[in-house]
GROMACS .gro file of C-alpha atoms in nm:
model
  238
    1MET     CA    1  -2.978  -9.621   0.701
    2ALA     CA    2  -2.970  -9.395   0.402
    3ASP     CA    3  -2.630  -9.532   0.301
    4THR     CA    4  -2.769  -9.892   0.326
    5ASP     CA    5  -3.071  -9.799   0.107
    6SER     CA    6  -2.838  -9.635  -0.144
    7LYS     CA    7  -2.606  -9.937  -0.152
    8LEU     CA    8  -2.905 -10.170  -0.197
    9THR     CA    9  -3.036  -9.955  -0.479
   10ALA     CA   10  -2.699  -9.952  -0.648
   11ASP     CA   11  -2.677 -10.327  -0.606
   12LYS     CA   12  -3.015 -10.371  -0.766
   13ILE     CA   13  -2.914 -10.154  -1.057
   14HIS     CA   14  -2.589 -10.350  -1.093
   15ASP     CA   15  -2.779 -10.682  -1.088
   16TYR     CA   16  -3.031 -10.559  -1.340
   17LEU     CA   17  -2.767 -10.440  -1.579
   18ALA     CA   18  -2.580 -10.762  -1.539
   19GLU     CA   19  -2.896 -10.958  -1.640
   20HIS     CA   20  -2.973 -10.712  -1.918
   21PRO     CA   21  -2.633 -10.614  -2.068
   22ASP     CA   22  -2.802 -10.462  -2.376
   23PHE     CA   23  -3.025 -10.227  -2.172
   24LEU     CA   24  -2.846  -9.904  -2.273
   25LEU     CA   25  -2.830 -10.013  -2.634
   26LYS     CA   26  -3.211 -10.060  -2.632
   27ASN     CA   27  -3.268  -9.739  -2.438
   28PRO     CA   28  -3.019  -9.488  -2.584
   29ASP     CA   29  -3.201  -9.192  -2.431
   30THR     CA   30  -3.080  -9.309  -2.085
   31LEU     CA   31  -2.724  -9.235  -2.191
   32ALA     CA   32  -2.800  -8.868  -2.195
   33LEU     CA   33  -2.889  -8.885  -1.825
   34LEU     CA   34  -2.560  -9.036  -1.717
   35GLN     CA   35  -2.280  -8.809  -1.585
   36LEU     CA   36  -1.966  -8.939  -1.744
   37ASP     CA   37  -1.622  -8.778  -1.679
   38GLU     CA   38  -1.370  -8.933  -1.916
   39ASP     CA   39  -1.072  -8.795  -1.722
   40GLN     CA   40  -1.170  -8.973  -1.401
   41ALA     CA   41  -1.364  -9.268  -1.535
   42PRO     CA   42  -1.221  -9.619  -1.556
   43ALA     CA   43  -1.129  -9.747  -1.899
   44ASN     CA   44  -1.445  -9.943  -1.945
   45ILE     CA   45  -1.656  -9.629  -1.894
   46ILE     CA   46  -1.497  -9.445  -2.194
   47SER     CA   47  -1.707  -9.647  -2.445
   48LEU     CA   48  -2.023  -9.527  -2.267
   49ALA     CA   49  -1.908  -9.164  -2.298
   50GLN     CA   50  -1.844  -9.227  -2.665
   51LYS     CA   51  -2.189  -9.374  -2.707
   52GLN     CA   52  -2.333  -9.076  -2.528
   53ARG     CA   53  -2.151  -8.841  -2.762
   54GLU     CA   54  -2.268  -9.027  -3.066
   55ARG     CA   55  -2.626  -9.016  -2.937
   56LEU     CA   56  -2.610  -8.640  -2.893
   57GLU     CA   57  -2.448  -8.596  -3.234
   58ASP     CA   58  -2.731  -8.793  -3.387
   59LYS     CA   59  -2.984  -8.570  -3.218
   60VAL     CA   60  -2.809  -8.258  -3.341
   61LYS     CA   61  -2.798  -8.398  -3.694
   62HIS     CA   62  -3.169  -8.487  -3.675
   63LEU     CA   63  -3.260  -8.140  -3.554
   64ASP     CA   64  -3.047  -7.980  -3.825
   65GLU     CA   65  -3.227  -8.189  -4.093
   66GLN     CA   66  -3.564  -8.077  -3.950
   67LEU     CA   67  -3.460  -7.716  -3.961
   68ARG     CA   68  -3.340  -7.747  -4.321
   69ALA     CA   69  -3.672  -7.914  -4.413
   70LEU     CA   70  -3.869  -7.627  -4.259
   71ILE     CA   71  -3.657  -7.372  -4.442
   72ASP     CA   72  -3.695  -7.557  -4.772
   73ASN     CA   73  -4.070  -7.584  -4.718
   74ALA     CA   74  -4.096  -7.214  -4.650
   75HIS     CA   75  -3.906  -7.131  -4.969
   76SER     CA   76  -4.127  -7.377  -5.164
   77ASN     CA   77  -4.451  -7.220  -5.027
   78SER     CA   78  -4.328  -6.872  -5.114
   79ALA     CA   79  -4.249  -6.980  -5.469
   80LEU     CA   80  -4.589  -7.153  -5.501
   81GLN     CA   81  -4.764  -6.839  -5.379
   82ASP     CA   82  -4.588  -6.630  -5.636
   83ARG     CA   83  -4.675  -6.868  -5.920
   84VAL     CA   84  -5.038  -6.882  -5.822
   85HIS     CA   85  -5.053  -6.499  -5.791
   86GLN     CA   86  -4.904  -6.454  -6.140
   87LEU     CA   87  -5.139  -6.714  -6.288
   88CYS     CA   88  -5.443  -6.550  -6.138
   89LEU     CA   89  -5.339  -6.213  -6.278
   90ARG     CA   90  -5.326  -6.379  -6.621
   91PHE     CA   91  -5.676  -6.512  -6.565
   92LEU     CA   92  -5.795  -6.158  -6.503
   93ASP     CA   93  -5.641  -6.038  -6.825
   94CYS     CA   94  -5.840  -6.285  -7.037
   95ASP     CA   95  -6.106  -6.132  -7.265
   96ASP     CA   96  -6.288  -6.449  -7.358
   97LEU     CA   97  -6.341  -6.815  -7.264
   98GLU     CA   98  -6.090  -6.938  -7.521
   99SER     CA   99  -5.808  -6.729  -7.385
  100LEU     CA  100  -5.895  -6.827  -7.028
  101LEU     CA  101  -5.880  -7.198  -7.117
  102LYS     CA  102  -5.551  -7.152  -7.292
  103VAL     CA  103  -5.392  -6.976  -6.993
  104LEU     CA  104  -5.523  -7.245  -6.766
  105MET     CA  105  -5.407  -7.542  -6.967
  106GLN     CA  106  -5.073  -7.404  -7.096
  107ASP     CA  107  -4.951  -7.170  -6.829
  108LEU     CA  108  -5.060  -7.393  -6.540
  109LYS     CA  109  -4.857  -7.679  -6.684
  110GLN     CA  110  -4.550  -7.453  -6.724
  111GLU     CA  111  -4.572  -7.276  -6.388
  112PHE     CA  112  -4.619  -7.590  -6.192
  113ASN     CA  113  -4.358  -7.780  -6.394
  114ALA     CA  114  -4.630  -8.042  -6.459
  115ASP     CA  115  -4.631  -8.320  -6.718
  116ALA     CA  116  -5.003  -8.291  -6.791
  117VAL     CA  117  -5.311  -8.098  -6.697
  118ALA     CA  118  -5.674  -8.214  -6.726
  119LEU     CA  119  -5.997  -8.014  -6.699
  120ARG     CA  120  -6.336  -8.178  -6.662
  121LEU     CA  121  -6.644  -7.953  -6.655
  122PHE     CA  122  -6.986  -8.086  -6.549
  123TYR     CA  123  -7.325  -7.993  -6.696
  124ALA     CA  124  -7.673  -8.071  -6.575
  125GLY     CA  125  -7.891  -8.022  -6.882
  126ASP     CA  126  -7.967  -8.251  -7.172
  127LYS     CA  127  -7.687  -8.104  -7.377
  128ALA     CA  128  -7.334  -8.001  -7.297
  129PRO     CA  129  -7.270  -7.625  -7.353
  130LYS     CA  130  -7.037  -7.537  -7.638
  131ILE     CA  131  -6.681  -7.451  -7.538
  132PRO     CA  132  -6.383  -7.353  -7.752
  133ASP     CA  133  -6.170  -7.639  -7.882
  134ILE     CA  134  -5.815  -7.543  -7.794
  135LYS     CA  135  -5.666  -7.895  -7.853
  136ALA     CA  136  -5.611  -7.958  -7.486
  137ASN     CA  137  -5.718  -8.226  -7.234
  138ILE     CA  138  -6.059  -8.068  -7.169
  139ALA     CA  139  -6.387  -8.259  -7.165
  140GLN     CA  140  -6.739  -8.216  -7.032
  141LEU     CA  141  -6.922  -8.476  -6.828
  142HIS     CA  142  -7.289  -8.490  -6.720
  143ALA     CA  143  -7.314  -8.430  -6.349
  144ASP     CA  144  -7.483  -8.773  -6.312
  145ASP     CA  145  -7.221  -8.961  -6.513
  146SER     CA  146  -7.139  -9.288  -6.332
  147ALA     CA  147  -6.768  -9.237  -6.402
  148LEU     CA  148  -6.771  -8.955  -6.146
  149LYS     CA  149  -6.833  -9.202  -5.865
  150ALA     CA  150  -6.455  -9.254  -5.867
  151PHE     CA  151  -6.427  -8.902  -5.736
  152ASP     CA  152  -6.698  -8.917  -5.464
  153SER     CA  153  -6.445  -8.851  -5.183
  154LEU     CA  154  -6.295  -8.554  -5.360
  155LEU     CA  155  -6.621  -8.401  -5.457
  156ASN     CA  156  -6.774  -8.448  -5.109
  157LYS     CA  157  -6.477  -8.295  -4.932
  158GLN     CA  158  -6.471  -7.993  -5.172
  159LYS     CA  159  -6.099  -7.958  -5.107
  160PRO     CA  160  -5.790  -8.024  -5.321
  161VAL     CA  161  -5.623  -8.360  -5.278
  162CYS     CA  162  -5.271  -8.454  -5.365
  163GLY     CA  163  -5.129  -8.800  -5.416
  164ARG     CA  164  -5.198  -9.100  -5.639
  165LEU     CA  165  -5.495  -9.166  -5.862
  166THR     CA  166  -5.690  -9.484  -5.883
  167LYS     CA  167  -5.715  -9.668  -6.214
  168ALA     CA  168  -6.076  -9.550  -6.258
  169GLN     CA  169  -5.977  -9.184  -6.189
  170LYS     CA  170  -5.687  -9.206  -6.442
  171GLN     CA  171  -5.931  -9.332  -6.695
  172VAL     CA  172  -6.154  -9.029  -6.656
  173LEU     CA  173  -5.872  -8.771  -6.649
  174PHE     CA  174  -5.574  -8.903  -6.844
  175SER     CA  175  -5.682  -9.189  -7.067
  176ASP     CA  176  -5.567  -9.000  -7.380
  177VAL     CA  177  -5.245  -8.866  -7.235
  178ASP     CA  178  -4.922  -9.041  -7.338
  179ILE     CA  179  -4.741  -9.012  -7.009
  180SER     CA  180  -4.714  -9.234  -6.698
  181VAL     CA  181  -4.909  -9.038  -6.435
  182GLN     CA  182  -4.753  -9.109  -6.096
  183SER     CA  183  -4.877  -8.822  -5.874
  184VAL     CA  184  -5.153  -8.561  -5.907
  185ALA     CA  185  -5.302  -8.254  -5.745
  186CYS     CA  186  -5.679  -8.269  -5.791
  187LEU     CA  187  -5.894  -7.957  -5.741
  188PRO     CA  188  -6.275  -7.971  -5.719
  189LEU     CA  189  -6.416  -7.658  -5.896
  190GLY     CA  190  -6.703  -7.473  -5.744
  191HIS     CA  191  -6.911  -7.552  -5.439
  192GLN     CA  192  -7.240  -7.735  -5.389
  193PRO     CA  193  -7.268  -7.859  -5.650
  194CYS     CA  194  -6.917  -7.906  -5.774
  195ALA     CA  195  -6.878  -7.773  -6.130
  196GLY     CA  196  -6.577  -7.969  -6.237
  197ILE     CA  197  -6.234  -8.112  -6.164
  198LEU     CA  198  -5.890  -7.967  -6.246
  199ALA     CA  199  -5.597  -8.209  -6.225
  200ILE     CA  200  -5.224  -8.132  -6.243
  201ALA     CA  201  -5.017  -8.445  -6.308
  202SER     CA  202  -4.653  -8.548  -6.283
  203GLU     CA  203  -4.451  -8.853  -6.385
  204ASP     CA  204  -4.265  -8.801  -6.055
  205ALA     CA  205  -4.428  -9.006  -5.778
  206ASN     CA  206  -4.309  -8.754  -5.519
  207ARG     CA  207  -4.407  -8.438  -5.701
  208PHE     CA  208  -4.756  -8.419  -5.544
  209HIS     CA  209  -4.809  -8.587  -5.212
  210ALA     CA  210  -5.061  -8.600  -4.927
  211ASP     CA  211  -4.857  -8.368  -4.697
  212MET     CA  212  -4.854  -8.078  -4.942
  213GLY     CA  213  -5.036  -7.758  -4.855
  214THR     CA  214  -5.336  -7.693  -5.077
  215THR     CA  215  -5.451  -7.348  -4.974
  216TYR     CA  216  -5.304  -7.179  -5.281
  217LEU     CA  217  -5.453  -7.442  -5.513
  218SER     CA  218  -5.796  -7.379  -5.358
  219PHE     CA  219  -5.760  -7.007  -5.425
  220LEU     CA  220  -5.651  -7.080  -5.784
  221GLY     CA  221  -5.960  -7.291  -5.840
  222ASP     CA  222  -6.188  -7.022  -5.692
  223VAL     CA  223  -6.046  -6.754  -5.918
  224PHE     CA  224  -6.084  -6.976  -6.227
  225MET     CA  225  -6.450  -7.043  -6.143
  226ARG     CA  226  -6.519  -6.672  -6.107
  227MET     CA  227  -6.376  -6.621  -6.452
  228LEU     CA  228  -6.592  -6.896  -6.589
  229ARG     CA  229  -6.897  -6.723  -6.454
  230ARG     CA  230  -6.779  -6.395  -6.610
  231PHE     CA  231  -6.803  -6.565  -6.951
  232ASP     CA  232  -7.157  -6.675  -6.881
  233LEU     CA  233  -7.071  -7.039  -6.825
  234HIS     CA  234  -7.225  -7.037  -6.479
  235HIS     CA  235  -7.563  -7.154  -6.624
  236HIS     CA  236  -7.402  -7.484  -6.706
  237VAL     CA  237  -7.140  -7.532  -6.432
  238GLY     CA  238  -7.139  -7.448  -6.065
   0.00000   0.00000   0.00000
């Protein structure tokens, strides 16, 4: 009885494959389940064994690519950590607001291999506080400025965001910069309320992307804000 059931099952499989000759092509994972012995198999089975080998080779290649990506990402994170660490040490060495802003705008661009950096500080009073003019992309905006609506999502999340800017966001941050901004890392500065926005831009569309880790960027922003408060700018921002 068992032999009959087995023969019937085999017949059904045969009939199904006859009706669906492309089944194994559409379901390549099934090949890995087949036991194929090329030495004992008929000639028409050899191609299946070859397909099975190719499938396994593709899997090995895919796993190897994933491993390489993980290693590259680990190296990248380590390098980023070191750059942020060095930059924060330079922040701590600053003796005044002018030197702090210079380190931020010049060294940040260099350390992150960026094409442009923008700093926007918010103020709540009737008049913006005076800050040193270091000939950099720095500006002050009133906290109620309607232009900041373009950053509602960023400011509400209070976390760095990497990716593309909208046209309105570019207008606020990089309207006077003579480069084609393709990707950006945006950091909200301070917490409840936000005291400003720091943006690191690149002409490379893949330089800053949504899958990037932002922990180190958050730390960088926090250290910078502490330094601003040290120079008595906390009455106006944050």
